[in-house]
Coordinates of C-alpha atoms in Angstrom, one line a residue:
Chain A
M1 CA 29.0 14.0 -1.7
K2 CA 28.4 16.8 -4.1
E3 CA 27.2 15.7 -7.4
R4 CA 29.0 16.7 -10.6
K5 CA 27.2 17.7 -13.6
E6 CA 26.8 15.0 -15.9
S7 CA 26.8 15.0 -19.4
P8 CA 23.6 14.6 -21.4
R9 CA 25.1 12.6 -24.2
P10 CA 25.1 9.0 -23.8
G11 CA 28.5 7.1 -23.8
S12 CA 30.4 10.7 -23.9
D13 CA 31.3 11.5 -20.4
T14 CA 35.1 11.2 -20.3
R15 CA 35.0 11.7 -16.4
Y16 CA 34.2 8.1 -16.1
T17 CA 37.0 6.8 -18.3
Y18 CA 39.1 5.4 -15.6
A19 CA 35.9 3.6 -13.9
V20 CA 35.0 2.1 -17.1
G21 CA 38.3 0.6 -17.5
R22 CA 37.8 -1.0 -13.8
I23 CA 34.5 -2.2 -14.7
K24 CA 35.3 -3.8 -17.8
A25 CA 38.0 -5.7 -15.6
L26 CA 35.1 -6.5 -12.9
E27 CA 32.6 -7.5 -15.9
A28 CA 35.4 -9.9 -16.9
R29 CA 34.9 -11.8 -13.4
L30 CA 31.2 -11.9 -13.6
I31 CA 29.9 -15.6 -14.0
S32 CA 29.2 -16.4 -17.7
P33 CA 26.4 -18.7 -18.7
A34 CA 28.4 -21.7 -19.1
E35 CA 29.6 -21.5 -15.6
M36 CA 26.0 -20.9 -14.2
E37 CA 25.3 -24.2 -16.2
R38 CA 28.0 -25.9 -14.5
L39 CA 26.3 -24.9 -11.2
L40 CA 23.2 -25.9 -12.2
E41 CA 24.5 -29.6 -13.2
E42 CA 25.8 -29.9 -9.4
E43 CA 23.9 -32.6 -7.6
T44 CA 23.7 -30.9 -4.0
L45 CA 24.3 -27.7 -2.3
A46 CA 27.5 -28.5 -1.0
G47 CA 28.8 -29.2 -4.6
A48 CA 27.3 -26.0 -6.0
F49 CA 29.2 -24.3 -3.2
R50 CA 32.4 -26.2 -4.1
A51 CA 32.0 -25.1 -7.8
L52 CA 31.3 -21.7 -6.7
G53 CA 34.4 -21.5 -4.4
E54 CA 36.3 -21.7 -7.6
F55 CA 35.2 -18.5 -8.8
S56 CA 37.8 -15.9 -7.8
D57 CA 35.2 -13.4 -6.4
Y58 CA 33.0 -16.0 -4.1
A59 CA 36.3 -18.1 -3.1
E60 CA 37.2 -15.7 -0.4
T61 CA 33.9 -15.4 1.0
I62 CA 33.1 -19.1 1.2
A63 CA 36.3 -19.9 2.6
A64 CA 36.4 -17.4 5.4
E65 CA 33.7 -18.7 7.7
K66 CA 30.6 -21.2 7.4
K67 CA 27.9 -18.9 5.9
G68 CA 24.6 -19.4 4.7
P69 CA 23.8 -18.6 0.8
E70 CA 22.0 -15.6 1.5
E71 CA 24.9 -14.1 3.9
I72 CA 27.2 -14.8 1.0
L73 CA 25.3 -13.2 -1.7
E74 CA 24.5 -10.5 0.3
E75 CA 28.4 -9.7 1.0
Q76 CA 29.2 -10.2 -2.7
L77 CA 26.6 -7.6 -3.5
A78 CA 27.7 -5.0 -0.9
R79 CA 31.3 -5.3 -2.0
A80 CA 30.1 -4.7 -5.8
Y81 CA 28.4 -1.6 -4.5
D82 CA 31.6 -0.9 -2.5
A83 CA 33.9 -1.2 -5.4
V84 CA 31.8 0.8 -8.0
S85 CA 31.3 3.6 -5.6
E86 CA 35.1 4.0 -5.0
F87 CA 35.2 4.8 -8.6
S88 CA 32.2 6.5 -9.4
L89 CA 33.2 9.8 -8.2
G90 CA 30.4 10.0 -6.2
S91 CA 27.8 9.9 -8.7
N92 CA 24.0 10.2 -7.3
A93 CA 23.0 7.8 -10.1
I94 CA 25.1 4.8 -8.6
Q95 CA 24.2 5.9 -5.0
T96 CA 20.6 5.6 -5.9
L97 CA 21.0 2.3 -6.8
R98 CA 22.0 1.2 -3.7
L99 CA 19.6 3.5 -1.7
K100 CA 17.1 0.9 -2.7
Y101 CA 18.2 -1.1 0.4
D102 CA 18.2 1.7 3.1
F103 CA 14.6 2.3 1.7
H104 CA 14.0 -1.2 2.5
N105 CA 15.6 -0.8 5.9
L106 CA 13.4 2.0 6.5
K107 CA 10.4 0.2 5.9
V108 CA 11.6 -2.5 8.1
L109 CA 12.3 0.0 11.0
L110 CA 9.0 1.9 10.5
K111 CA 6.8 -1.1 10.6
A112 CA 8.7 -2.5 13.7
R113 CA 8.0 0.8 15.4
L114 CA 4.6 0.9 14.3
L115 CA 3.8 -2.5 15.9
G116 CA 6.2 -2.2 18.7
A117 CA 8.2 -5.2 17.4
E118 CA 11.8 -6.0 16.9
P119 CA 13.2 -5.1 13.2
D120 CA 13.5 -8.2 11.2
G121 CA 15.0 -8.4 7.9
F122 CA 17.3 -5.3 8.2
S123 CA 19.9 -5.4 5.1
K124 CA 23.5 -4.8 5.5
I125 CA 23.8 -3.7 1.8
G126 CA 22.6 -0.1 2.4
F127 CA 24.5 3.0 3.4
L128 CA 23.5 3.2 7.0
S129 CA 24.0 0.6 9.6
L130 CA 21.1 0.0 12.4
E131 CA 22.7 2.2 14.8
E132 CA 22.9 5.0 12.3
F133 CA 19.3 4.3 11.1
N134 CA 18.2 4.7 14.8
R135 CA 20.1 7.9 15.5
L136 CA 18.6 9.2 12.6
L137 CA 15.1 8.2 13.3
A138 CA 15.4 9.4 16.8
E139 CA 17.2 12.6 16.3
G140 CA 16.0 13.5 12.9
T141 CA 19.0 15.0 11.7
V142 CA 22.2 14.1 9.9
G143 CA 25.3 13.9 11.8
G144 CA 28.7 12.2 12.6
E145 CA 29.7 9.7 10.0
V146 CA 26.4 9.1 8.6
D147 CA 26.3 9.2 4.8
R148 CA 24.9 12.6 4.0
F149 CA 23.2 11.7 0.3
A150 CA 21.5 8.6 1.7
A151 CA 20.4 10.3 5.1
E152 CA 19.1 13.1 3.1
A153 CA 17.1 11.0 0.8
I154 CA 15.5 9.0 3.9
L155 CA 14.7 12.2 5.9
T156 CA 12.7 13.5 2.8
A157 CA 11.2 10.3 2.3
L158 CA 10.3 10.1 5.9
S159 CA 8.4 13.4 5.9
E160 CA 6.0 12.1 3.5
V161 CA 5.1 9.0 5.9
D162 CA 2.3 10.2 8.5
D163 CA 2.1 9.0 11.7
G164 CA -1.0 7.3 11.3
D165 CA -0.1 5.5 8.2
S166 CA -0.8 1.8 7.8
L167 CA 1.7 -0.9 6.9
E168 CA 0.6 -1.0 3.4
R169 CA 0.8 3.0 3.1
I170 CA 4.1 3.1 4.7
E171 CA 5.2 0.8 1.8
V172 CA 3.5 2.8 -0.9
V173 CA 4.7 6.1 0.3
L174 CA 8.2 4.9 0.4
D175 CA 8.4 2.8 -3.2
K176 CA 7.1 6.0 -4.5
S177 CA 9.7 8.3 -2.8
Y178 CA 12.4 5.7 -3.7
Y179 CA 11.5 5.8 -7.5
R180 CA 10.9 9.5 -7.8
L181 CA 14.5 9.8 -6.5
F182 CA 15.4 6.8 -9.0
L183 CA 14.1 8.5 -12.0
N184 CA 15.3 12.2 -11.1
N185 CA 19.0 10.8 -10.5
L186 CA 19.1 8.7 -13.4
S187 CA 18.0 11.1 -15.7
V188 CA 21.7 12.4 -16.3
N189 CA 21.3 11.3 -19.8
P190 CA 18.8 9.9 -22.1
F191 CA 20.0 6.3 -21.9
L192 CA 19.8 6.1 -18.3
E193 CA 16.6 8.2 -18.0
E194 CA 14.9 5.7 -20.5
Y195 CA 16.3 2.8 -18.3
A196 CA 14.7 4.3 -15.3
R197 CA 11.1 5.1 -17.1
R198 CA 11.2 1.7 -18.5
T199 CA 11.8 0.0 -15.1
I200 CA 9.0 2.1 -13.7
D201 CA 6.7 1.0 -16.5
L202 CA 7.4 -2.4 -16.2
I203 CA 6.8 -2.2 -12.4
N204 CA 3.5 -0.6 -13.2
L205 CA 2.7 -3.2 -15.8
R206 CA 3.1 -5.9 -13.2
T207 CA 1.1 -3.8 -10.5
F208 CA -1.9 -3.5 -12.8
W209 CA -2.0 -7.2 -13.4
R210 CA -1.6 -8.4 -10.1
V211 CA -4.3 -5.8 -8.7
Q212 CA -6.7 -7.1 -11.6
L213 CA -5.9 -10.8 -11.1
M214 CA -6.2 -10.5 -7.2
D215 CA -9.4 -8.3 -7.8
W216 CA -8.3 -5.8 -5.4
P217 CA -9.8 -2.4 -5.2
E218 CA -9.4 0.1 -8.2
E219 CA -7.9 2.6 -5.2
R220 CA -5.1 0.3 -4.4
L221 CA -3.9 0.3 -8.1
A222 CA -4.3 4.2 -8.4
E223 CA -2.1 4.3 -5.1
S224 CA 0.4 1.8 -6.0
L225 CA 1.2 3.0 -9.4
L226 CA 4.4 4.8 -9.7
H227 CA 5.0 8.3 -11.4
G228 CA 7.5 9.0 -14.3
G229 CA 6.9 5.9 -16.5
T230 CA 6.4 6.4 -20.2
I231 CA 2.9 4.7 -19.9
Q232 CA 0.7 7.4 -18.0
K233 CA -1.0 6.3 -14.6
A234 CA -4.2 7.4 -16.2
F235 CA -3.8 5.0 -19.2
F236 CA -3.8 2.1 -16.3
T237 CA -6.5 3.5 -14.0
A238 CA -8.7 3.9 -17.0
N239 CA -8.2 0.4 -18.5
V240 CA -8.8 -1.4 -14.9
A241 CA -11.5 -3.1 -15.9
T242 CA -10.0 -4.3 -19.2
P243 CA -8.9 -7.8 -19.2
I244 CA -5.1 -8.6 -19.8
A245 CA -5.8 -10.0 -23.1
D246 CA -7.4 -6.8 -24.6
F247 CA -5.2 -4.5 -22.3
S248 CA -2.0 -5.8 -24.2
P249 CA -2.9 -4.7 -27.8
K250 CA -3.6 -1.1 -26.6
L251 CA 0.1 -0.6 -25.4
T252 CA 2.1 1.3 -28.1
D253 CA 5.4 -0.3 -27.2
D254 CA 5.9 -3.7 -29.1
A255 CA 8.2 -5.1 -26.3
Y256 CA 5.4 -4.7 -23.5
R257 CA 2.9 -6.0 -25.7
R258 CA 5.3 -9.2 -26.5
I259 CA 6.0 -9.1 -22.5
L260 CA 2.3 -9.2 -21.7
R261 CA 1.2 -11.8 -24.5
E262 CA 4.0 -14.4 -23.5
A263 CA 3.2 -13.8 -19.7
K264 CA -0.6 -14.4 -20.5
N265 CA 0.2 -17.5 -22.4
A266 CA 2.4 -18.7 -19.6
Y267 CA -0.2 -17.9 -17.0
Q268 CA -2.9 -19.8 -18.8
T269 CA -1.1 -22.8 -19.3
K270 CA 1.0 -22.8 -16.1
G271 CA -1.1 -20.8 -13.7
D272 CA 1.9 -18.8 -12.1
L273 CA 3.1 -15.3 -12.8
S274 CA 6.7 -15.8 -12.3
V275 CA 7.0 -15.7 -16.2
L276 CA 5.9 -12.1 -16.1
D277 CA 8.5 -11.2 -13.5
K278 CA 11.2 -13.1 -15.5
L279 CA 10.4 -11.5 -18.7
T280 CA 10.6 -7.9 -17.2
D281 CA 13.9 -8.6 -15.7
D282 CA 15.0 -9.9 -18.9
F283 CA 13.9 -6.8 -20.7
L284 CA 15.8 -4.5 -18.5
V285 CA 18.9 -6.6 -18.3
E286 CA 18.7 -6.7 -22.3
F287 CA 18.3 -2.9 -22.3
L288 CA 21.3 -2.5 -20.2
R289 CA 23.6 -4.6 -22.4
R290 CA 23.8 -1.9 -24.4
A291 CA 25.8 -0.1 -22.0
K292 CA 28.4 -2.5 -22.4
Y293 CA 29.3 -1.0 -25.7
Y294 CA 29.9 2.6 -24.4
C295 CA 33.4 3.5 -23.6
F296 CA 32.7 6.4 -21.7
G297 CA 30.1 7.5 -19.3
L298 CA 28.1 6.2 -16.5
E299 CA 26.2 3.7 -18.4
P300 CA 28.7 0.6 -17.9
L301 CA 28.8 1.3 -14.1
V302 CA 24.9 1.4 -14.0
G303 CA 25.0 -1.8 -16.3
Y304 CA 27.8 -3.5 -13.8
I305 CA 25.6 -2.9 -10.8
A306 CA 22.6 -4.6 -12.7
A307 CA 24.5 -7.4 -13.8
K308 CA 25.8 -8.1 -10.3
E309 CA 22.4 -8.0 -8.9
N310 CA 21.3 -10.4 -11.7
E311 CA 24.3 -12.6 -11.0
V312 CA 23.2 -12.8 -7.3
M313 CA 19.5 -13.3 -8.1
Q314 CA 20.6 -16.4 -10.7
L315 CA 23.1 -17.7 -7.7
R316 CA 20.0 -17.4 -5.3
V317 CA 18.1 -19.5 -7.6
I318 CA 20.5 -22.2 -7.9
L319 CA 21.7 -22.2 -4.2
H320 CA 18.1 -22.3 -2.9
G321 CA 17.0 -24.5 -5.5
K322 CA 19.9 -27.1 -4.7
E323 CA 19.2 -26.6 -0.9
K324 CA 15.5 -27.8 -1.6
A325 CA 16.5 -30.3 -4.1
L326 CA 14.9 -28.8 -7.0
L327 CA 15.4 -30.1 -10.6
A328 CA 17.7 -28.3 -12.8
D329 CA 15.3 -27.9 -15.4
S330 CA 12.7 -26.2 -13.2
L331 CA 15.5 -23.8 -12.0
R332 CA 16.4 -23.1 -15.7
E333 CA 12.7 -21.8 -16.2
V334 CA 13.3 -19.5 -13.6
L335 CA 16.8 -18.2 -14.3
R336 CA 17.0 -14.7 -15.6
R337 CA 19.3 -13.9 -18.8
S338 CA 22.6 -13.3 -18.1
Y339 CA 24.5 -9.8 -18.5
A340 CA 27.7 -11.4 -18.8
Chain B
M1 CA -25.8 -66.4 34.6
R2 CA -28.7 -66.6 36.5
L3 CA -29.5 -63.5 38.8
N4 CA -29.2 -64.0 42.6
V5 CA -33.0 -63.2 43.2
N6 CA -35.7 -64.9 45.2
P7 CA -37.8 -66.9 42.8
N8 CA -41.2 -65.5 43.8
R9 CA -44.0 -64.0 41.8
M10 CA -43.1 -60.4 42.6
E11 CA -39.5 -60.7 41.6
L12 CA -41.0 -62.5 38.5
L13 CA -43.0 -59.5 37.5
K14 CA -40.3 -57.0 38.5
L15 CA -38.2 -58.9 36.3
R16 CA -40.5 -58.9 33.3
K17 CA -40.6 -55.5 33.4
R18 CA -36.8 -54.9 33.8
L19 CA -36.6 -57.1 30.8
A20 CA -38.8 -55.3 28.6
L21 CA -37.2 -52.2 29.6
A22 CA -33.8 -53.7 28.5
K23 CA -35.1 -54.9 25.4
R24 CA -36.5 -51.5 24.6
G25 CA -33.2 -49.8 25.7
H26 CA -31.3 -52.4 23.4
K27 CA -33.2 -51.6 20.5
L28 CA -32.9 -47.9 21.1
L29 CA -29.3 -48.1 21.8
Q30 CA -28.9 -50.1 18.7
D31 CA -30.8 -47.6 16.5
K32 CA -28.4 -45.1 18.2
Q33 CA -25.4 -47.0 17.3
E34 CA -26.6 -47.0 13.6
Q35 CA -27.1 -43.5 13.3
L36 CA -24.1 -42.5 14.9
M37 CA -22.3 -45.1 12.4
R38 CA -23.8 -43.3 9.6
Y39 CA -22.7 -39.8 10.8
F40 CA -19.2 -41.3 11.5
L41 CA -19.1 -42.6 7.9
R42 CA -20.5 -39.1 6.4
F43 CA -17.9 -37.0 8.4
V44 CA -15.0 -39.7 7.4
S45 CA -15.8 -38.9 3.9
R46 CA -16.1 -35.3 4.2
A47 CA -12.7 -35.4 6.1
R48 CA -11.1 -37.1 3.2
E49 CA -12.6 -34.4 0.9
L50 CA -11.6 -31.6 2.9
R51 CA -8.0 -33.0 3.7
K52 CA -7.4 -33.5 -0.1
Q53 CA -8.7 -29.8 -0.7
V54 CA -6.3 -28.6 2.1
Q55 CA -3.3 -30.7 0.7
D56 CA -3.9 -29.3 -2.9
K57 CA -4.1 -25.7 -1.4
V58 CA -1.0 -25.8 0.7
D59 CA 1.0 -27.5 -2.1
E60 CA 0.0 -24.6 -4.4
G61 CA 0.6 -22.0 -1.9
L62 CA 4.2 -23.5 -1.1
R63 CA 5.0 -24.4 -4.7
R64 CA 4.3 -20.7 -5.7
F65 CA 6.1 -19.4 -2.5
E66 CA 9.0 -21.4 -3.3
L67 CA 9.3 -19.8 -6.6
C68 CA 8.9 -16.4 -4.8
R69 CA 11.8 -17.6 -2.5
L70 CA 14.1 -18.4 -5.3
V71 CA 14.2 -15.0 -6.8
T72 CA 13.7 -12.8 -4.0
P73 CA 16.2 -11.6 -1.1
E74 CA 15.1 -13.3 2.1
K75 CA 15.1 -10.0 3.9
F76 CA 12.8 -8.4 1.5
L77 CA 10.5 -11.5 1.8
I78 CA 10.6 -11.2 5.8
N79 CA 9.7 -7.7 5.5
A80 CA 6.7 -8.3 3.3
L81 CA 5.5 -11.0 5.3
S82 CA 6.5 -10.3 9.0
H83 CA 3.3 -7.8 9.8
P84 CA 0.1 -9.0 8.4
A85 CA -2.9 -6.6 9.4
G86 CA -5.4 -7.8 11.8
E87 CA -5.2 -11.1 13.7
L88 CA -6.9 -14.5 13.7
K89 CA -9.9 -14.6 15.8
L90 CA -11.8 -17.8 16.8
K91 CA -15.3 -18.2 18.1
V92 CA -15.9 -21.7 20.1
E93 CA -19.2 -23.2 20.3
V94 CA -20.8 -26.6 21.6
T95 CA -23.1 -28.2 19.4
R96 CA -25.2 -31.4 19.9
L97 CA -25.3 -34.3 17.5
L98 CA -27.8 -37.2 18.7
S99 CA -27.2 -35.8 22.5
V100 CA -23.4 -36.0 22.0
R101 CA -21.5 -32.7 23.0
I102 CA -19.5 -31.5 19.8
P103 CA -17.1 -28.5 20.0
R104 CA -16.8 -26.3 17.0
L105 CA -14.3 -23.7 15.9
E106 CA -15.8 -20.6 14.0
L107 CA -13.3 -18.4 12.0
E108 CA -14.7 -14.9 12.9
S109 CA -11.7 -13.1 11.3
Q110 CA -8.4 -13.7 9.6
P111 CA -5.3 -11.3 9.2
N112 CA -4.8 -9.8 5.9
P113 CA -1.3 -10.8 4.6
F114 CA -1.3 -8.4 1.6
T115 CA 0.1 -5.5 3.2
Y116 CA 3.2 -5.4 1.4
G117 CA 4.2 -3.2 -1.2
L118 CA 4.0 -4.4 -4.9
T119 CA 7.2 -2.9 -6.2
H120 CA 9.7 -5.3 -4.7
T121 CA 7.7 -8.4 -4.3
P122 CA 7.7 -11.0 -6.9
S123 CA 4.1 -11.5 -8.6
D124 CA 3.5 -15.1 -7.4
L125 CA 3.8 -13.9 -4.0
D126 CA -0.2 -12.8 -4.2
L127 CA -1.1 -16.0 -5.7
S128 CA 0.9 -18.0 -2.9
L129 CA -0.6 -16.1 0.1
K130 CA -4.2 -16.2 -1.6
A131 CA -3.8 -20.0 -1.7
L132 CA -2.6 -20.3 1.8
S133 CA -5.2 -17.7 3.1
E134 CA -8.0 -19.9 1.6
T135 CA -6.6 -23.1 3.5
V136 CA -7.4 -21.3 6.8
P137 CA -11.2 -21.8 6.6
L138 CA -11.0 -25.1 5.2
M139 CA -8.3 -26.2 8.0
M140 CA -11.0 -24.9 10.8
E141 CA -13.3 -27.0 8.9
L142 CA -11.3 -29.9 8.9
V143 CA -10.3 -29.6 12.6
N144 CA -14.2 -29.3 13.3
V145 CA -14.8 -32.7 11.4
E146 CA -11.7 -34.5 12.5
K147 CA -12.6 -33.5 16.2
T148 CA -16.2 -34.8 15.5
I149 CA -14.9 -38.0 14.1
V150 CA -13.0 -38.8 17.3
I151 CA -15.8 -37.9 19.6
L152 CA -18.4 -39.8 17.4
S153 CA -15.8 -42.8 17.2
E154 CA -15.6 -42.6 21.5
E155 CA -19.5 -42.5 21.5
I156 CA -19.9 -45.3 18.8
E157 CA -17.6 -47.4 21.2
K158 CA -19.3 -46.6 24.4
T159 CA -22.8 -47.4 22.7
R160 CA -21.4 -50.6 21.1
R161 CA -20.2 -51.8 24.4
R162 CA -23.5 -51.1 25.9
V163 CA -25.8 -52.9 23.3
N164 CA -23.2 -55.6 23.6
A165 CA -23.8 -55.9 27.3
L166 CA -27.2 -55.7 27.0
K167 CA -27.4 -58.1 24.4
F168 CA -25.3 -60.8 25.5
V169 CA -25.1 -60.3 29.4
F170 CA -28.0 -58.5 30.8
I171 CA -30.9 -59.6 28.7
P172 CA -29.8 -63.5 28.6
N173 CA -29.2 -63.1 32.4
M174 CA -32.7 -62.0 32.9
V175 CA -34.3 -64.6 30.6
E176 CA -32.3 -67.3 32.2
T177 CA -33.7 -65.9 35.8
V178 CA -37.4 -65.3 34.6
K179 CA -37.0 -68.8 33.1
Y180 CA -35.6 -70.0 36.2
I181 CA -38.4 -68.2 38.5
K182 CA -41.1 -69.3 36.2
M183 CA -39.9 -73.2 36.6
K184 CA -39.6 -72.6 40.2
L185 CA -43.2 -71.2 40.4
D186 CA -44.3 -73.9 38.0
E187 CA -42.7 -76.7 40.3
L188 CA -44.2 -75.1 43.4
E189 CA -47.7 -75.1 41.5
R190 CA -47.1 -78.8 40.8
S191 CA -46.0 -79.8 44.2
N192 CA -49.2 -77.9 45.5
V193 CA -51.4 -80.0 43.2
N194 CA -49.6 -83.3 44.1
R195 CA -49.9 -82.3 47.8
L196 CA -53.4 -81.5 47.4
M197 CA -54.2 -84.6 45.2
R198 CA -52.4 -86.7 48.0
L199 CA -54.3 -84.9 50.8
K200 CA -57.6 -85.6 49.0
E201 CA -56.7 -89.5 48.6
L202 CA -55.7 -89.5 52.4
V203 CA -59.2 -88.0 52.9
F204 CA -61.0 -90.3 50.9
E205 CA -59.3 -93.6 52.2
A206 CA -60.1 -92.4 55.7

C-alpha cells in the first residue's frame, strides 16, 4: 500500500478524523482498571474467564470454542490490529507496529531452518501466514496475495542476515532492522518520533543493565544496542564498567533517572528485574496517554494499539496467575499501568 | 553348631589356622564396615546439602521464570528458549572407594541458553536461566553423591552380613569344633593314660 504523506504537526492531521472517532468508540470498550481489579479478585481461572466473558470484546472469542488464554489473547490482539488497519488509511506507522510479529515469525523460521528443526512459536498476529512466509523465503520475491509492505520489510531484513550467522546474531540483526523501520515509519510527526526514540532508549537502558548484571562481554552490549534513541550508543559503551548507581545520575533525562533509581532499589530489596520492565512499560503507556487528547491525527491510533497490547498483557498476567493459583497481591505488583 | 570333621590333631591344627584367619577377617571386615559407614554418613550430609542448594536454585529460577511467563507472550518465550547453543556433554568415569567401584558423571560442557535477543525478552529471563543453568553442575554432583550413597548402602549391607556371619556363625562354630576336637583328644589322651596304667598294674600283678 502506498504511504500517504503525513502531517508533521501532532494532533493536526485531519485525514484521520473518522479513524479517531472510531478509535474513541473502541477505547471506551477497553477494560478499565476497576474491571481488571474485578478479574483479579476472582478465585480461579474459570471464574476469571467467566468474568472476562461479560466484556463484549471477549465474550465471542471465549464462547466460540474452548481455547486457552494465549489463543484468546492472540486472537483479540489480531482483531484489534485488523480493526485499526481498516481505517488507518494504510499508514506505515500502524503497519509497522504489527510488523513486530512478522519479525518474530521470521526469527522462528530462520532459527528452525538453521537447526533443521520444525518452526515452533509462529505467531498468527503478523501479516503473513506460515505458507506465505515459506514461499517468500523459498522464492525470495513478493507475489500473489502476500502483503507487499510486510514482504518488502522482511526481504530487506533478510538481506542483512548472513548464511553463517549464529542464533544470537540473527536475533540481533532482525531486532535492529525492525527498530530502524519502527523509527523511520513512526517519525511522521514529533510526538510519534519521540515515542519511537524513547522506546529505543528504554530498550537500550534495559539491555545495558542486563549485560552489566550478567557480566556479558562488552561486545554483546555494543552489538545489542539499538540505533536511534535520544541517548547515544557511545554513551552506553563508554559507561559499560560504571555501576548502575553511578550510571543513572549521568543521564540527563529525569524520567530515566527515576526509572533506574526505583528499579535499582527494587533489585536491591527483592533481587529481581521485573520492576525495571514494569517501570519502562508504564513510562511508555503514560507517554502515549497524551495521545488520547489529540482530536486529529495518527497518535490516538498508535495509542489504541499500545493500549490493546497493554490490556492483553494485563490479562495474560491475570489469567496465567489464576492458572498457577498465584496470589492477587503478587499479580498486582506485576500489572502495568492501564491506558484506559 | 559343630562342624562335621574328624576329631584328630591334624584337623585341630587346620581349624585353629582357619579360626585365626576368620578372626582377622572379621576384624578387617568390621573396620571396613565402620569406614564405609563413616563415608556413607559423610555422603548423606553432602547430599542433603546439595539437595537444598539445588532446590533453592530451582525455586529461584522457576519463580523468576513464572514472572517472565506472566508478562511475555508464550510464542516469544518459545522462540527465545527453544534453541540453546551447544549441547550437554557428559563423561562417565569409574572411581574406587574402599575397593567399591563407583561410577561418576562429569559435566564436560553445557548449552548456552542466552542465545535470544534482549529486545523482546523480559529482563528477569537472564537471571532465571542463570539460576537454572547453575543447577546443572550441582545436579550432576547430587547424582554422583546419591549414586554413591546407594552403592555404599548396598556394600554396607553386604559387609554387615559377612561380619555377622563370621561373628555369630562361622567363628562360634569353629570355636565349638576346636573345643570338641580338643576335648576328644584330651579324652583319648586320658584313656591312653588309663590304659597304660591298667597295663602297668597287670604287669606288676603278674
